[in-house]
Amino acid sequence: MIRQTSRKYASAWEQRKLENLASFGGGHTPSMADASNYVDGKILWVTSQDVKQHYIENTTTMISEKGAATLTLYPSDSIVIVARSGILRHTIPVAKLRKPATVNQDIKVIQTVDSCDSSWLLQYFIASNKTLLREYGKTGTTVESIDFAKMKSTALMVPYIEEQQAIGSFFSRLDNLITLHQRKRLSIRQRSPVWS
């Protein structure tokens, strides 16, 4: 099985800069002094506190159409990365959107081009987290941040799109399986006094 896989994807990986694999965006915070930006909100608005898992389907705060009027609504499959937060002392939170969403000013959004699979790129960020933090993390400021302008120029070894898709699909299924087992375990703990 291993030999078959290696023959199927025998082509060499090539070095590409991140900025050539995607486009980038961001967002901001709608005025909190205007309650109508948030009341009855149904549009996802990602902040750093929402990037705790590798996939985002819901957000802590939702905003209204009025609140989202000056924001970009990013499509599902976009990658969000925390670029400004105290958590950057030890990790770079990164996730993939499973639903369209807007973001605040602490989040950067990455939308891959056709030759780059978003699931594969997500796994790149997860696997390279510590290296990226060491190279592009900015400390000694009021709030820890990522030098995203420099990060965009980072060089990646990139396989052809078919291999990217195979890698991304494998880890997506694995993440889904882990999440399923975590939910089952939590459900058992909530029902059983033995775990309380």
Tab-separated table of C-alpha atoms in Angstrom:
chain	number	residue	atom	x	y	z
A	1	MET	CA	0.000	0.000	0.000
A	2	ILE	CA	2.810	2.382	0.876
A	3	ARG	CA	4.625	1.574	-2.365
A	4	GLN	CA	1.496	2.200	-4.436
A	5	THR	CA	0.992	5.595	-2.786
A	6	SER	CA	4.610	6.609	-3.335
A	7	ARG	CA	4.445	5.670	-7.033
A	8	LYS	CA	1.185	7.527	-7.524
A	9	TYR	CA	2.669	10.735	-6.102
A	10	ALA	CA	6.223	10.399	-7.374
A	11	SER	CA	6.434	13.954	-8.773
A	12	ALA	CA	8.795	16.359	-7.039
A	13	TRP	CA	7.452	19.045	-4.726
A	14	GLU	CA	8.287	22.606	-5.715
A	15	GLN	CA	9.151	25.634	-3.632
A	16	ARG	CA	6.514	28.380	-3.672
A	17	LYS	CA	6.003	31.519	-1.610
A	18	LEU	CA	2.832	31.736	0.451
A	19	GLU	CA	1.908	35.006	-1.262
A	20	ASN	CA	1.784	33.138	-4.586
A	21	LEU	CA	-0.592	30.504	-3.235
A	22	ALA	CA	-3.305	32.721	-1.783
A	23	SER	CA	-4.888	36.124	-1.356
A	24	PHE	CA	-5.174	37.771	2.041
A	25	GLY	CA	-7.731	39.804	3.938
A	26	GLY	CA	-8.857	41.003	7.335
A	27	GLY	CA	-11.666	42.780	9.115
A	28	HIS	CA	-12.591	45.058	11.990
A	29	THR	CA	-15.025	45.500	14.866
A	30	PRO	CA	-18.387	47.114	14.090
A	31	SER	CA	-19.169	49.911	16.534
A	32	MET	CA	-20.327	48.406	19.811
A	33	ALA	CA	-21.953	51.724	20.680
A	34	ASP	CA	-24.559	50.912	18.023
A	35	ALA	CA	-26.507	47.897	19.280
A	36	SER	CA	-28.140	47.408	15.885
A	37	ASN	CA	-24.803	46.083	14.619
A	38	TYR	CA	-25.296	43.032	16.847
A	39	VAL	CA	-28.965	42.623	17.820
A	40	ASP	CA	-30.528	39.582	16.104
A	41	GLY	CA	-27.217	38.993	14.354
A	42	LYS	CA	-26.988	35.902	12.159
A	43	ILE	CA	-23.653	36.493	10.436
A	44	LEU	CA	-20.557	34.788	11.852
A	45	TRP	CA	-17.899	37.181	13.155
A	46	VAL	CA	-14.614	35.489	14.029
A	47	THR	CA	-12.428	36.777	16.868
A	48	SER	CA	-9.359	35.185	18.456
A	49	GLN	CA	-11.505	33.427	21.067
A	50	ASP	CA	-13.266	31.481	18.305
A	51	VAL	CA	-10.078	29.941	16.899
A	52	LYS	CA	-9.800	27.105	19.417
A	53	GLN	CA	-10.482	24.196	17.071
A	54	HIS	CA	-9.238	23.586	13.545
A	55	TYR	CA	-12.690	24.128	12.017
A	56	ILE	CA	-15.179	26.934	12.660
A	57	GLU	CA	-18.926	26.505	12.239
A	58	ASN	CA	-20.140	29.030	14.826
A	59	THR	CA	-18.803	32.109	16.567
A	60	THR	CA	-19.242	33.523	20.061
A	61	THR	CA	-20.600	36.779	18.649
A	62	MET	CA	-22.865	37.134	15.628
A	63	ILE	CA	-23.415	40.405	13.824
A	64	SER	CA	-26.333	41.834	11.877
A	65	GLU	CA	-26.393	42.715	8.187
A	66	LYS	CA	-25.926	46.335	9.214
A	67	GLY	CA	-22.861	45.411	11.264
A	68	ALA	CA	-21.438	43.400	8.372
A	69	ALA	CA	-22.095	46.111	5.775
A	70	THR	CA	-18.480	47.341	5.773
A	71	LEU	CA	-16.907	43.924	6.278
A	72	THR	CA	-15.928	41.220	3.793
A	73	LEU	CA	-17.942	38.006	4.048
A	74	TYR	CA	-15.329	35.320	3.443
A	75	PRO	CA	-16.468	32.017	1.912
A	76	SER	CA	-16.295	28.626	3.572
A	77	ASP	CA	-12.916	26.895	3.122
A	78	SER	CA	-11.083	30.162	3.855
A	79	ILE	CA	-8.336	29.844	6.465
A	80	VAL	CA	-8.317	32.192	9.450
A	81	ILE	CA	-5.223	32.842	11.518
A	82	VAL	CA	-4.862	34.847	14.718
A	83	ALA	CA	-2.359	37.622	14.047
A	84	ARG	CA	-2.700	39.668	17.251
A	85	SER	CA	-3.384	38.192	20.697
A	86	GLY	CA	-1.704	37.247	23.946
A	87	ILE	CA	-2.000	33.576	22.960
A	88	LEU	CA	0.756	34.180	20.399
A	89	ARG	CA	3.232	33.839	23.240
A	90	HIS	CA	3.092	30.083	22.677
A	91	THR	CA	1.043	29.195	19.578
A	92	ILE	CA	-0.514	30.542	16.383
A	93	PRO	CA	-4.220	29.604	16.356
A	94	VAL	CA	-5.371	28.658	12.869
A	95	ALA	CA	-8.625	27.208	11.538
A	96	LYS	CA	-10.702	26.662	8.419
A	97	LEU	CA	-14.154	28.153	7.943
A	98	ARG	CA	-16.961	25.688	7.388
A	99	LYS	CA	-19.445	28.512	6.889
A	100	PRO	CA	-19.085	32.005	5.404
A	101	ALA	CA	-17.899	34.503	8.020
A	102	THR	CA	-16.571	37.971	8.715
A	103	VAL	CA	-13.592	38.617	11.015
A	104	ASN	CA	-12.297	41.262	13.392
A	105	GLN	CA	-9.011	43.180	13.237
A	106	ASP	CA	-7.007	40.504	15.092
A	107	ILE	CA	-7.659	37.898	12.395
A	108	LYS	CA	-6.045	37.452	8.989
A	109	VAL	CA	-7.855	35.479	6.299
A	110	ILE	CA	-6.170	33.345	3.645
A	111	GLN	CA	-8.022	32.327	0.482
A	112	THR	CA	-6.116	29.811	-1.613
A	113	VAL	CA	-5.757	29.938	-5.387
A	114	ASP	CA	-6.891	27.014	-7.562
A	115	SER	CA	-3.452	25.378	-7.469
A	116	CYS	CA	-3.455	25.204	-3.655
A	117	ASP	CA	-5.805	23.066	-1.566
A	118	SER	CA	-7.031	24.846	1.570
A	119	SER	CA	-7.116	21.655	3.665
A	120	TRP	CA	-3.495	20.939	2.790
A	121	LEU	CA	-2.467	24.516	3.615
A	122	LEU	CA	-4.277	24.276	6.957
A	123	GLN	CA	-2.207	21.190	7.791
A	124	TYR	CA	0.943	23.059	6.782
A	125	PHE	CA	0.154	25.778	9.320
A	126	ILE	CA	-0.626	23.216	12.015
A	127	ALA	CA	2.577	21.231	11.396
A	128	SER	CA	4.785	24.340	11.076
A	129	ASN	CA	3.191	26.279	13.930
A	130	LYS	CA	6.207	26.544	16.227
A	131	THR	CA	8.604	27.337	13.390
A	132	LEU	CA	6.355	30.099	12.035
A	133	LEU	CA	5.889	31.547	15.523
A	134	ARG	CA	9.635	31.586	16.122
A	135	GLU	CA	10.350	33.253	12.776
A	136	TYR	CA	7.481	35.756	12.570
A	137	GLY	CA	6.267	36.294	16.127
A	138	LYS	CA	6.698	39.839	17.459
A	139	THR	CA	7.256	40.094	21.200
A	140	GLY	CA	8.087	42.999	23.455
A	141	THR	CA	5.065	44.960	22.257
A	142	THR	CA	1.861	45.748	24.162
A	143	VAL	CA	0.138	42.743	22.588
A	144	GLU	CA	1.906	39.831	20.901
A	145	SER	CA	1.467	39.750	17.143
A	146	ILE	CA	2.586	38.091	13.926
A	147	ASP	CA	4.561	39.947	11.278
A	148	PHE	CA	2.123	38.858	8.611
A	149	ALA	CA	3.760	40.921	5.867
A	150	LYS	CA	6.927	38.883	6.317
A	151	MET	CA	5.049	35.608	6.774
A	152	LYS	CA	3.516	36.007	3.317
A	153	SER	CA	6.997	35.697	1.818
A	154	THR	CA	7.734	32.390	3.559
A	155	ALA	CA	8.729	29.583	1.178
A	156	LEU	CA	6.816	26.288	1.234
A	157	MET	CA	7.581	22.956	-0.406
A	158	VAL	CA	4.358	22.319	-2.324
A	159	PRO	CA	3.201	19.073	-3.982
A	160	TYR	CA	0.956	19.017	-7.035
A	161	ILE	CA	-2.712	19.725	-6.382
A	162	GLU	CA	-3.774	16.045	-6.517
A	163	GLU	CA	-1.348	15.152	-3.753
A	164	GLN	CA	-2.351	18.214	-1.744
A	165	GLN	CA	-5.981	17.105	-1.949
A	166	ALA	CA	-5.128	13.572	-0.842
A	167	ILE	CA	-3.121	14.848	2.149
A	168	GLY	CA	-5.741	17.439	3.081
A	169	SER	CA	-8.591	14.941	2.797
A	170	PHE	CA	-6.791	12.407	4.995
A	171	PHE	CA	-6.200	14.868	7.821
A	172	SER	CA	-9.704	16.329	7.516
A	173	ARG	CA	-11.176	12.862	8.052
A	174	LEU	CA	-8.797	12.301	10.950
A	175	ASP	CA	-9.784	15.610	12.566
A	176	ASN	CA	-13.471	14.740	12.140
A	177	LEU	CA	-12.916	11.357	13.792
A	178	ILE	CA	-11.069	12.932	16.723
A	179	THR	CA	-13.846	15.510	17.168
A	180	LEU	CA	-16.489	12.765	17.085
A	181	HIS	CA	-14.725	10.781	19.808
A	182	GLN	CA	-14.235	13.909	21.921
A	183	ARG	CA	-17.961	14.643	21.733
A	184	LYS	CA	-18.828	11.061	22.640
A	185	ARG	CA	-16.471	11.169	25.594
A	186	LEU	CA	-17.941	14.462	26.777
A	187	SER	CA	-21.462	13.056	26.451
A	188	ILE	CA	-20.516	10.000	28.536
A	189	ARG	CA	-18.913	12.172	31.199
A	190	GLN	CA	-21.998	14.353	31.422
A	191	ARG	CA	-24.311	11.316	31.838
A	192	SER	CA	-22.187	9.170	34.118
A	193	PRO	CA	-21.589	10.006	37.796
A	194	VAL	CA	-18.381	7.946	37.628
A	195	TRP	CA	-16.748	10.714	35.557
A	196	SER	CA	-18.027	13.620	37.612
